[in-house]
XYZ file of N, CA and C in Angstrom:
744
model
N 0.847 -1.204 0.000
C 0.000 0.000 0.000
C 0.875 1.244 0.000
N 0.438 2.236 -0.646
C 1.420 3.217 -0.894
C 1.569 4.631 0.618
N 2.470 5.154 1.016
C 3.089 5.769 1.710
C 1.692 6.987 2.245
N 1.145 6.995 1.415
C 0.511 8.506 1.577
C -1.539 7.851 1.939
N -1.209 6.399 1.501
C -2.893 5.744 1.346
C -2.565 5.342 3.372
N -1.473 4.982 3.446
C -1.481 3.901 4.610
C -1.232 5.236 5.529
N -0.221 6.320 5.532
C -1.222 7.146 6.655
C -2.146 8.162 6.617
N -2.475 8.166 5.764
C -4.297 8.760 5.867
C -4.990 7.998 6.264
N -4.808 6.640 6.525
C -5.916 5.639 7.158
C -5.214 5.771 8.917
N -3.950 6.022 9.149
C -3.698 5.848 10.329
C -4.412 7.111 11.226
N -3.988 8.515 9.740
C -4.520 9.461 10.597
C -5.822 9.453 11.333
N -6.693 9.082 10.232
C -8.186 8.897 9.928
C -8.390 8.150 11.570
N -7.826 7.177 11.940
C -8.068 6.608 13.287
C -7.860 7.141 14.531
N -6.290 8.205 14.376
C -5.428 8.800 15.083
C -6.690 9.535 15.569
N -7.023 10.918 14.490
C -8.029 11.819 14.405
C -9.550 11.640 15.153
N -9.794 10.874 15.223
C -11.337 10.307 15.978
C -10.699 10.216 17.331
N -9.896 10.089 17.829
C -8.955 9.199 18.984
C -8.917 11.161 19.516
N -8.264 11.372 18.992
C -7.733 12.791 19.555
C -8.944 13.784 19.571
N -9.638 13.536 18.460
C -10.906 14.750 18.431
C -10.470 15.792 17.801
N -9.626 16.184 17.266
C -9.095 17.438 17.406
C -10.343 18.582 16.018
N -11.186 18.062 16.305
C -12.338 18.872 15.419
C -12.360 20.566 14.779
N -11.831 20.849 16.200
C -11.713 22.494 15.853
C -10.664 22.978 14.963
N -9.426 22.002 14.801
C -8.431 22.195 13.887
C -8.524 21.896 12.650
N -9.366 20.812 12.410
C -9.761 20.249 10.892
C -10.953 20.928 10.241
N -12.121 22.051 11.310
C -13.025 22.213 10.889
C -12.378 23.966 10.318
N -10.961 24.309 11.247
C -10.437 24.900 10.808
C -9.693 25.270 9.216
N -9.470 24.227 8.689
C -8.444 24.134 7.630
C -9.620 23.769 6.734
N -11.011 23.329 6.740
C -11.659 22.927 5.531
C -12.441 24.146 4.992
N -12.757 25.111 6.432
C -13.180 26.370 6.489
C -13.140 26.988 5.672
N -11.097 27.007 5.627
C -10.126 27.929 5.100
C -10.688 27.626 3.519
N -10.277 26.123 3.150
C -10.177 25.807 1.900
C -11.726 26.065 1.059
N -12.910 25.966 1.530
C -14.335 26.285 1.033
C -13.792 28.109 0.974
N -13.720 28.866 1.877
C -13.589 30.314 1.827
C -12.789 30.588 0.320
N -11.683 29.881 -0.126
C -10.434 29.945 -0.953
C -11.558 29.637 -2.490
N -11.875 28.456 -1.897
C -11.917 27.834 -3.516
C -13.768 28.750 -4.106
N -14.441 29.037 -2.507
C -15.610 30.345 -3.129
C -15.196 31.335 -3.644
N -14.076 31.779 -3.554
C -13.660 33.254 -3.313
C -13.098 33.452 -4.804
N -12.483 32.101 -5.184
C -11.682 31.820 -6.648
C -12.406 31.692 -7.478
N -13.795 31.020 -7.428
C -14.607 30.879 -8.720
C -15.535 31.727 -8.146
N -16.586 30.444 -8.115
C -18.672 30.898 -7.717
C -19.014 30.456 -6.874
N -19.826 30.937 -5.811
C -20.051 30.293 -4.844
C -20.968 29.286 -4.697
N -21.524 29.032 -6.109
C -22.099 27.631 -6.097
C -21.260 26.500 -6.271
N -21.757 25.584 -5.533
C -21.020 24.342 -5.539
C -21.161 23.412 -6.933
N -22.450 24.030 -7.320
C -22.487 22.990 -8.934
C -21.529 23.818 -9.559
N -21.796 24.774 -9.648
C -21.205 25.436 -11.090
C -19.477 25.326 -10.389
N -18.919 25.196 -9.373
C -17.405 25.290 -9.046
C -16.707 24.065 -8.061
N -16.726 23.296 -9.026
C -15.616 21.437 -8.531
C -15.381 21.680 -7.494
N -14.143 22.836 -7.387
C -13.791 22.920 -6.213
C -13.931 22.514 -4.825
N -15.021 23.847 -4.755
C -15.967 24.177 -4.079
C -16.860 22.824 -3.177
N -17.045 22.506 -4.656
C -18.251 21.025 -4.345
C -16.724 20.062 -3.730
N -16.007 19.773 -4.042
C -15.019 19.157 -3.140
C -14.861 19.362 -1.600
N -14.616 20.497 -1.576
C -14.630 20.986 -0.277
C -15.629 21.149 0.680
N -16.631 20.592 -0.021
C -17.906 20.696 0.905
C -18.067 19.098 1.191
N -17.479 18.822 -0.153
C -17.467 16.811 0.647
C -16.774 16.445 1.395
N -15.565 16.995 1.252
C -14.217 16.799 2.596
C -15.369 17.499 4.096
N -16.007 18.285 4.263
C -16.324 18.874 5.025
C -17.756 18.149 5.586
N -18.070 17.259 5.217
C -19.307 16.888 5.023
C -18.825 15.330 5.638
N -18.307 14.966 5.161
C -17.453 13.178 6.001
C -16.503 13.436 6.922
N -16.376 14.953 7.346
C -15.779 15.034 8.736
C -17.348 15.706 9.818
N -18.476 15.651 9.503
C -19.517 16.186 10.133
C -19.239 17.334 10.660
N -18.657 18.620 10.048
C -18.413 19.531 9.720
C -20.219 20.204 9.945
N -20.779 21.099 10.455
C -21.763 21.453 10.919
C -22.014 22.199 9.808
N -23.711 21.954 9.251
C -24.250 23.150 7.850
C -23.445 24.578 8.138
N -24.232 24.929 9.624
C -24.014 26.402 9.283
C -22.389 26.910 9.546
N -21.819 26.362 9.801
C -20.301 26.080 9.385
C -20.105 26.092 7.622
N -20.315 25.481 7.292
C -20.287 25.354 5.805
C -20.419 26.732 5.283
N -22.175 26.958 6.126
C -22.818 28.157 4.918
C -21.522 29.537 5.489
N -20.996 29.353 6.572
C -20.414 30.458 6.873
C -19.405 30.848 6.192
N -18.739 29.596 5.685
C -16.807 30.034 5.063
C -17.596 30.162 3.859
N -18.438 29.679 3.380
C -19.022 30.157 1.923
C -19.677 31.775 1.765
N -20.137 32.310 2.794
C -20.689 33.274 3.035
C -19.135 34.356 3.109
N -18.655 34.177 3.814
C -17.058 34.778 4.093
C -16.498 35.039 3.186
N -16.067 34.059 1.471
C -15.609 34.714 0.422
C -15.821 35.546 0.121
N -17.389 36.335 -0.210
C -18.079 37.330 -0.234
C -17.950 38.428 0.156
N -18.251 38.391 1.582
C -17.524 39.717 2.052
C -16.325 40.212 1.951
N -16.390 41.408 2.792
C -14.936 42.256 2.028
C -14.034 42.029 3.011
N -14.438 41.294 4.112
C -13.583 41.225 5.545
C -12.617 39.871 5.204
N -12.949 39.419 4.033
C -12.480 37.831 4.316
C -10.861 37.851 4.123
N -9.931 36.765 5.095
C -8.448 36.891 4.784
C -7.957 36.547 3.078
N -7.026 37.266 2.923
C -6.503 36.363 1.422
C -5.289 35.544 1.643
N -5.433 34.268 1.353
C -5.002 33.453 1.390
C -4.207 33.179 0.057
N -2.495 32.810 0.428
C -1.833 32.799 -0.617
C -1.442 30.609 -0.706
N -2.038 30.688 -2.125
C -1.781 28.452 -2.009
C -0.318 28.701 -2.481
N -0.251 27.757 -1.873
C 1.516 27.507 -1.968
C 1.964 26.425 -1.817
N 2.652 25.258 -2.886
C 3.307 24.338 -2.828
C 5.040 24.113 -2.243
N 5.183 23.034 -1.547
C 6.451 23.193 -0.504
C 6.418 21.827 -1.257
N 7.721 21.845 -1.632
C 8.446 20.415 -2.083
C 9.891 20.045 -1.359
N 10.077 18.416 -0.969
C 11.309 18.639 -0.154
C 11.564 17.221 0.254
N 12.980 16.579 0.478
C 12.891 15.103 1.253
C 12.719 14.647 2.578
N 12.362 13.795 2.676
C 11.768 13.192 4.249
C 12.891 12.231 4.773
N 13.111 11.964 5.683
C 14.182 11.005 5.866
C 13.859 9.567 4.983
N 15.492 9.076 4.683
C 15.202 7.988 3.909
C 15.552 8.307 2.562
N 15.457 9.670 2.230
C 15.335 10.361 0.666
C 13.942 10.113 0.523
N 12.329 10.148 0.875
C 11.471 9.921 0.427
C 11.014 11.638 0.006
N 10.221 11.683 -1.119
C 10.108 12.596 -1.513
C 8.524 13.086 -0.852
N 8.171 14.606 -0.911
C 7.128 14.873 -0.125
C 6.903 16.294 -0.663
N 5.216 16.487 -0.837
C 4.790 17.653 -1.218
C 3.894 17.752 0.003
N 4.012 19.049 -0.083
C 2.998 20.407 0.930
C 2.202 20.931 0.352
N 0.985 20.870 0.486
C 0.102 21.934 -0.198
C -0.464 22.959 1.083
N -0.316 24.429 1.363
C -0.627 25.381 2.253
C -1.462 26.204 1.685
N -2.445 26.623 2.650
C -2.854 28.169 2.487
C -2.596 28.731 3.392
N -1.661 30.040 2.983
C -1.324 30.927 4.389
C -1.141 31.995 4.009
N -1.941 32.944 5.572
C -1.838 34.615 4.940
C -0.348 35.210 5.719
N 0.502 33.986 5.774
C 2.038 34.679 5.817
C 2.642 33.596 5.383
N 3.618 34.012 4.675
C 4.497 33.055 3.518
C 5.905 32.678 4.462
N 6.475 34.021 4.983
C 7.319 33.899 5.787
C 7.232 32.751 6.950
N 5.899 32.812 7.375
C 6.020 32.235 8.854
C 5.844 30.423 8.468
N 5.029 30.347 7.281
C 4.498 28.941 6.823
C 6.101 28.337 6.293
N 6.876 29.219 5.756
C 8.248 28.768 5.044
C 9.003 28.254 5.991
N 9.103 29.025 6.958
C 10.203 29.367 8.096
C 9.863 27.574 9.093
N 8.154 27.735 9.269
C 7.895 26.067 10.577
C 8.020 24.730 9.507
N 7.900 25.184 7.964
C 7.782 23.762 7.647
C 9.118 23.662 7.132
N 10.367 24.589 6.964
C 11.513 24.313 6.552
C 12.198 23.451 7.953
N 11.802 24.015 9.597
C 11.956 23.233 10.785
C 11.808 22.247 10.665
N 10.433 21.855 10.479
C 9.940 20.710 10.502
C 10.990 19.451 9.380
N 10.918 20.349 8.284
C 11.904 19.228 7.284
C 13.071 18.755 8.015
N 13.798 20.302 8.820
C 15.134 19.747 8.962
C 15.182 18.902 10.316
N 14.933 19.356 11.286
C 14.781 18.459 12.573
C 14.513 16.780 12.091
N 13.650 16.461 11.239
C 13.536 15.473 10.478
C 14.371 14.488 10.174
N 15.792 15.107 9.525
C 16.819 14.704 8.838
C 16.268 14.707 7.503
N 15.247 15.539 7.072
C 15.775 15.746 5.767
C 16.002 17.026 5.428
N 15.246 17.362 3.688
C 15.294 19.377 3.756
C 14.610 19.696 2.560
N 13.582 20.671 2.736
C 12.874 21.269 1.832
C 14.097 21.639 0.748
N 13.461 21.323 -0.406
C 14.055 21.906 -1.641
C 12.788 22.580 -2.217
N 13.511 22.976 -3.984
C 12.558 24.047 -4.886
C 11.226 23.743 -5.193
N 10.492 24.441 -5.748
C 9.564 23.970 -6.221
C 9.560 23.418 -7.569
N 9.265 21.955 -7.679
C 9.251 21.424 -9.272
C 10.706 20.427 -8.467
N 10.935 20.414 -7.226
C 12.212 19.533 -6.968
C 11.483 17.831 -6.680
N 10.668 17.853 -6.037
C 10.378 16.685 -6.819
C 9.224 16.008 -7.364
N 8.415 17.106 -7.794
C 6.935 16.852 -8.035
C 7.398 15.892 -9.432
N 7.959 15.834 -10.034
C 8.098 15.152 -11.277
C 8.242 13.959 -11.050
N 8.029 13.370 -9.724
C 8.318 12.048 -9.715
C 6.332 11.523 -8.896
N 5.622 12.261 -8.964
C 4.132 12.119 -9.108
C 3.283 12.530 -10.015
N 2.003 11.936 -10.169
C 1.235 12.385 -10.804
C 0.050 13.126 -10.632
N 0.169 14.476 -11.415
C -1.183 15.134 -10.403
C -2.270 14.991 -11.384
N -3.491 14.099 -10.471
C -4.602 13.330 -10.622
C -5.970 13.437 -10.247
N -7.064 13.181 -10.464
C -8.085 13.247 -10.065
C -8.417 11.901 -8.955
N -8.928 11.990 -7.780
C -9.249 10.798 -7.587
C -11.183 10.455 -6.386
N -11.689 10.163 -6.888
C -12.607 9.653 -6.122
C -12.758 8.519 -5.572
N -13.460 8.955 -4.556
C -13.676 7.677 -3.408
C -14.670 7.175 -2.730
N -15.024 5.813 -2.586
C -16.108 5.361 -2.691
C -16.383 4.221 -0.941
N -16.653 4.355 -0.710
C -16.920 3.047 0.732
C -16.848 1.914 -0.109
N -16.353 0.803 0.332
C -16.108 -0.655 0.216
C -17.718 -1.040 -0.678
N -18.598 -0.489 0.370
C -20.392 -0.775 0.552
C -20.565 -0.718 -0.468
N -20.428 -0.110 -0.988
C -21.367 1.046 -2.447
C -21.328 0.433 -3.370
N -20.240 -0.833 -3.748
C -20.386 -1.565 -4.723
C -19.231 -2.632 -4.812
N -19.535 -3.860 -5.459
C -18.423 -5.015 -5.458
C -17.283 -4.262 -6.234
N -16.080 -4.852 -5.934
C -14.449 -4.663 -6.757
C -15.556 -4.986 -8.402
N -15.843 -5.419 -8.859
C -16.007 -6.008 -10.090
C -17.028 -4.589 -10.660
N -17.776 -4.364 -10.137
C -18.923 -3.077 -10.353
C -18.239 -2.004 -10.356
N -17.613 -2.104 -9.313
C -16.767 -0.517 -9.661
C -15.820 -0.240 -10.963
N -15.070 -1.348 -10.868
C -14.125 -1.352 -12.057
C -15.100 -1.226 -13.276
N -16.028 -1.745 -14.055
C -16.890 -1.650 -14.833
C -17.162 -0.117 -15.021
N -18.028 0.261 -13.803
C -18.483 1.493 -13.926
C -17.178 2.365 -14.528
N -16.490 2.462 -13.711
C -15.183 3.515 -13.638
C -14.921 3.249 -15.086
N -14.414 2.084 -15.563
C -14.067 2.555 -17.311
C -14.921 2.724 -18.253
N -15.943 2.334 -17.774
C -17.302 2.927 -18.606
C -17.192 4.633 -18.565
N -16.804 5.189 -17.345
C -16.800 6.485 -16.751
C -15.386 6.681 -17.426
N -14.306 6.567 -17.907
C -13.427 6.575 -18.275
C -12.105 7.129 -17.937
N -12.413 6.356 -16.346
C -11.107 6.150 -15.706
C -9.837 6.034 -16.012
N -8.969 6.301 -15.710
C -7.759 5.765 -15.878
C -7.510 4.436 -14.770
N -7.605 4.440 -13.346
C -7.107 3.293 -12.579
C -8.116 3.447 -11.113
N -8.260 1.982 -11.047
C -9.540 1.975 -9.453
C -8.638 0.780 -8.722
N -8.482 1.252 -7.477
C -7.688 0.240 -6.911
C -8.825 0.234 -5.438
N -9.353 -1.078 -5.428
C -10.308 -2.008 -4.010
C -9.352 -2.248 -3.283
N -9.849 -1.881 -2.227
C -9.811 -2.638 -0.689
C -10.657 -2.995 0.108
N -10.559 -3.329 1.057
C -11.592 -3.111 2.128
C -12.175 -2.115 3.318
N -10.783 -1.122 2.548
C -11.446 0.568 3.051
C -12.282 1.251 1.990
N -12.064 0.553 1.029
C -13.019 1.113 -0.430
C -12.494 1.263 -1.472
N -12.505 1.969 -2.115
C -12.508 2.009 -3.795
C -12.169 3.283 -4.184
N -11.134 3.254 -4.914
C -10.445 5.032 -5.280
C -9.838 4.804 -6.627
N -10.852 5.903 -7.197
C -10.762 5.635 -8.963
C -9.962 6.934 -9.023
N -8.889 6.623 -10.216
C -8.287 7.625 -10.583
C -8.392 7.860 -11.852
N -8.710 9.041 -12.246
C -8.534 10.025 -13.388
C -7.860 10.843 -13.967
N -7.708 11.119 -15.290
C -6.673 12.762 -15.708
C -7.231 13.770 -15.040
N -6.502 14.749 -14.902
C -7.019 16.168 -14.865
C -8.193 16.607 -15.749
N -7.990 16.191 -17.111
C -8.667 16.453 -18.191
C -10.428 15.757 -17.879
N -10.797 14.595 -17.535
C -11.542 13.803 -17.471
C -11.996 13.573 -15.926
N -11.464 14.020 -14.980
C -11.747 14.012 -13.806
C -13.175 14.034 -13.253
N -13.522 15.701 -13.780
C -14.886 15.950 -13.018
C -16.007 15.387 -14.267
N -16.148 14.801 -15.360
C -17.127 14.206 -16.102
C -16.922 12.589 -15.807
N -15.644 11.759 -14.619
C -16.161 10.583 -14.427
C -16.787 10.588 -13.496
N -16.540 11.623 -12.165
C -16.855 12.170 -10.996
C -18.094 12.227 -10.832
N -18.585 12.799 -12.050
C -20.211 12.908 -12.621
C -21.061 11.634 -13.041
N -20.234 10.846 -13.926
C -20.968 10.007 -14.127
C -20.813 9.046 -12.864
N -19.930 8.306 -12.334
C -19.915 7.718 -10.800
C -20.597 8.362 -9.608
N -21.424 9.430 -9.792
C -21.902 10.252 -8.534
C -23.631 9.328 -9.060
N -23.637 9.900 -11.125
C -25.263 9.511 -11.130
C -25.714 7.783 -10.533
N -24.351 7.174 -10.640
C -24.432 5.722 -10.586
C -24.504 5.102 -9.195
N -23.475 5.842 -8.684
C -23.655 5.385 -6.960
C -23.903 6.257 -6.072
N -24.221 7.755 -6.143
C -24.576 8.419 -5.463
C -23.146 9.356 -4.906
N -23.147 10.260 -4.115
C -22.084 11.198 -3.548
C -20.698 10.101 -3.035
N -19.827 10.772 -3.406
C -18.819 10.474 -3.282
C -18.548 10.445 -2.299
N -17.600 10.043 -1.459
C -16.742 10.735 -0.291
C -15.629 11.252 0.032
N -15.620 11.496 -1.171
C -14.004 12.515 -1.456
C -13.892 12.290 -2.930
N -13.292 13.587 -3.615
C -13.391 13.979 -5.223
C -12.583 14.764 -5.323
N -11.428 14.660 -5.447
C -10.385 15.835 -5.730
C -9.302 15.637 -6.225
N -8.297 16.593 -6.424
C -7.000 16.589 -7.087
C -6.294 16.226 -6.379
N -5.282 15.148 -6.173
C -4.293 14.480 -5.784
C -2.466 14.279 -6.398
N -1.978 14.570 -5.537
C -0.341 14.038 -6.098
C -0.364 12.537 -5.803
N -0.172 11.807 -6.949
C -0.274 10.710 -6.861
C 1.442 10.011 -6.963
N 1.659 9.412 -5.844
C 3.338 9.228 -6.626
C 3.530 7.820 -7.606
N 4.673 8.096 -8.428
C 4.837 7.228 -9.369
C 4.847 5.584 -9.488
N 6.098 5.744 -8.240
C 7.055 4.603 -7.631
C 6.828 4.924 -6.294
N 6.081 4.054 -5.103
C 6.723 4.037 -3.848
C 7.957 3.317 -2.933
N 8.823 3.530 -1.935
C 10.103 3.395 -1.586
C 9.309 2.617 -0.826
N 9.858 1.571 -0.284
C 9.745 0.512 1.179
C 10.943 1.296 2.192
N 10.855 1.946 3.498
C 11.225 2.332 4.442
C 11.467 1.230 5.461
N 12.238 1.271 6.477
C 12.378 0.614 7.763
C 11.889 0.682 8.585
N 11.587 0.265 9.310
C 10.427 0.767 10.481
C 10.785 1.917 11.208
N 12.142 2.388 10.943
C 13.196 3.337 12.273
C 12.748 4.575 11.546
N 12.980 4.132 9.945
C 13.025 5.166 9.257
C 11.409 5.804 9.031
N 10.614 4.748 8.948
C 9.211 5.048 8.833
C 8.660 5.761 10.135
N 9.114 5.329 11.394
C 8.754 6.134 12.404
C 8.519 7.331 12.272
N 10.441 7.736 11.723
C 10.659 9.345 11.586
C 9.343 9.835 10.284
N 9.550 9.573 9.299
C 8.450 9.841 8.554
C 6.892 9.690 9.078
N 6.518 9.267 9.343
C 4.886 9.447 10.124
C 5.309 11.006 11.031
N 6.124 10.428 12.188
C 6.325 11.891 12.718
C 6.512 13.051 11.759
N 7.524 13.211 11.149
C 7.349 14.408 10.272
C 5.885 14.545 9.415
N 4.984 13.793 8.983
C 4.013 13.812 8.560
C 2.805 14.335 9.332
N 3.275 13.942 10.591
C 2.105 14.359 11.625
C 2.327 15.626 11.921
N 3.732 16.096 11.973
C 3.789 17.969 12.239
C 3.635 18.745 11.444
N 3.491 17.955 9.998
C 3.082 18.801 8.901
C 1.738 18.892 8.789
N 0.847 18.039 8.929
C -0.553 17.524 8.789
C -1.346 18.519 10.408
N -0.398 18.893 11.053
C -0.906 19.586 12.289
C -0.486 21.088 12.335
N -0.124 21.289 11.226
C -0.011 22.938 10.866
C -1.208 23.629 10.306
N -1.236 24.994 11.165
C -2.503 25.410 10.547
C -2.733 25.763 9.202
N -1.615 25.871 8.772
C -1.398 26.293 7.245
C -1.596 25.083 5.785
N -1.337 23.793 6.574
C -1.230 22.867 5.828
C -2.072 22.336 5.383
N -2.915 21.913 4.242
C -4.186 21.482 3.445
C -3.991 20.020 3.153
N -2.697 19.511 2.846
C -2.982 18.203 2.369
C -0.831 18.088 2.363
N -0.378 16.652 2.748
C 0.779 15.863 2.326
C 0.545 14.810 1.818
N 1.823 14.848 1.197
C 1.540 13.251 0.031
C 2.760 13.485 0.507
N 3.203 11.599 0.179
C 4.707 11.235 -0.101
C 5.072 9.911 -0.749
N 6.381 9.817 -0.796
C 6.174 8.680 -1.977
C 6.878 7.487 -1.290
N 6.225 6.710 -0.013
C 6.544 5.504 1.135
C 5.945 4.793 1.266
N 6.314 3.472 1.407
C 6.041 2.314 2.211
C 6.518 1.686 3.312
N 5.476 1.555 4.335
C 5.929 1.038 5.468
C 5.226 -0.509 5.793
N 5.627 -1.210 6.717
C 5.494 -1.985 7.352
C 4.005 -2.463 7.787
N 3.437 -3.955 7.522
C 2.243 -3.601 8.339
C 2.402 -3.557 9.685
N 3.150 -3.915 10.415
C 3.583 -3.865 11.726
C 3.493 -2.579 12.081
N 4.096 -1.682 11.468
C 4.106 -0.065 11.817
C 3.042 0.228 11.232
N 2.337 0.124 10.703
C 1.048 0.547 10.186
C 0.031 0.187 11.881
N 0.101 -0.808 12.144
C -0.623 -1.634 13.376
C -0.483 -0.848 14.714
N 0.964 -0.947 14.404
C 1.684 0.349 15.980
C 1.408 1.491 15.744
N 1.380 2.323 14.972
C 0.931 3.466 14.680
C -0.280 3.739 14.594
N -1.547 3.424 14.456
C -2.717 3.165 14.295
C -3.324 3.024 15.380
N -2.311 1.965 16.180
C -2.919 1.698 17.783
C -3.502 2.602 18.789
């Protein structure tokens, strides 16, 4: 399982465990305010948008929460938020993107360049190593919603590029180009998604050590716990053992 699938499932457990609600209801806030503010504030007429209301919506993220960061683009009070990609290695040499919104560049540069180095590794340029992922569309489906065999069907009927089953569910991937018209047709077929968005998908994942994977989750977790930070990917594999301990 790839580096970036296996801890989003750890977080996903971590996260219920800790509660930490006010921080996540924080950062989806941010991202609905961003992506209203960039297009329309309808959710049909702007992907985005409608993304961010599904991320916000499978964390039980409260309506009038919703209607508020949507309401907030609007006005003239609202912060501007600058997106900003941070590219850089993780211990191990594993490669790792940042995606931020922050209304200081300085201060977001300055904790996640810490964070890299304390690490043992170190932020590099931008474009340093995004070329070794693919940026993708991907939706996601509960296990429930339909057999491995149905989905795959649907999805290249929908004209997927790749759907990989588990028993956490089903995550079809798409071009950029084709994204939101399979998104569409898999929404008329099985109903709302539970996540629909643009993803760094990496190419090749590395198998890590457990010593080394430690350090990586940790650095993942201080990045993933910045207020600035929207989303990490990286390009690792760990252990199911450390998957198990970590999770615990």
């Amino acid at each position: 399982m790839a580096g970036h699938s296996q801890f989003k499932n750890i977080m996903h457990r971590k996260g219920k465990q800790d509660a930490q609600k006010s921080k996540v209801f924080g950062k989806l806030a941010r991202e609905i305010t961003v992506a209203a503010k960039l297009g329309t504030p309808d959710p049909a007429m702007n992907p985005r948008l409608r993304a961010a209301i599904i991320a916000a919506r499978q964390e039980n993220m409260p309506k009038d929460n919703i209607e508020r960061a949507v309401k907030k683009a609007t006005g003239g009070d609202s912060e501007n938020y600058d997106e900003i990609r941070y590219e850089g290695y993780g211990p191990g040499g594993v490669a790792v993107i940042v995606e931020a919104l922050t209304d200081n560049r300085n201060r977001s540069a300055s904790d996640i360049r810490t964070y890299f180095t304390k690490s043992g590794g170190n932020l590099g340029e931008t474009g340093s190593v995004a070329f070794m992922f693919d940026r993708t569309g991907v939706i996601e489906y509960d296990a429930k919603v339909a057999s491995d065999d149905a989905m795959l069907d649907a999805a290249i009927e929908a004209g997927a590029d790749d759907v990989i089953s588990s028993e956490s569910g089903h995550e079809i991937y798409a071009s950029q180009e084709t994204f939101r018209e399979v998104a569409k047709a898999l929404e008329a077929k099985f109903g709302e998604a539970r996540k629909a968005a643009l993803t760094w998908k990496p190419q090749n994942t590395i198998a890590v050590e457990d010593e080394v994977g430690e350090k990586l989750l940790k650095l993942m977790d201080l990045l993933n716990e910045h207020d600035d930070v929207q989303n990490v990917y990286a390009n690792f594999e760990i252990s199911d053992a450390l998957v198990a301990k970590m999770g615990g």
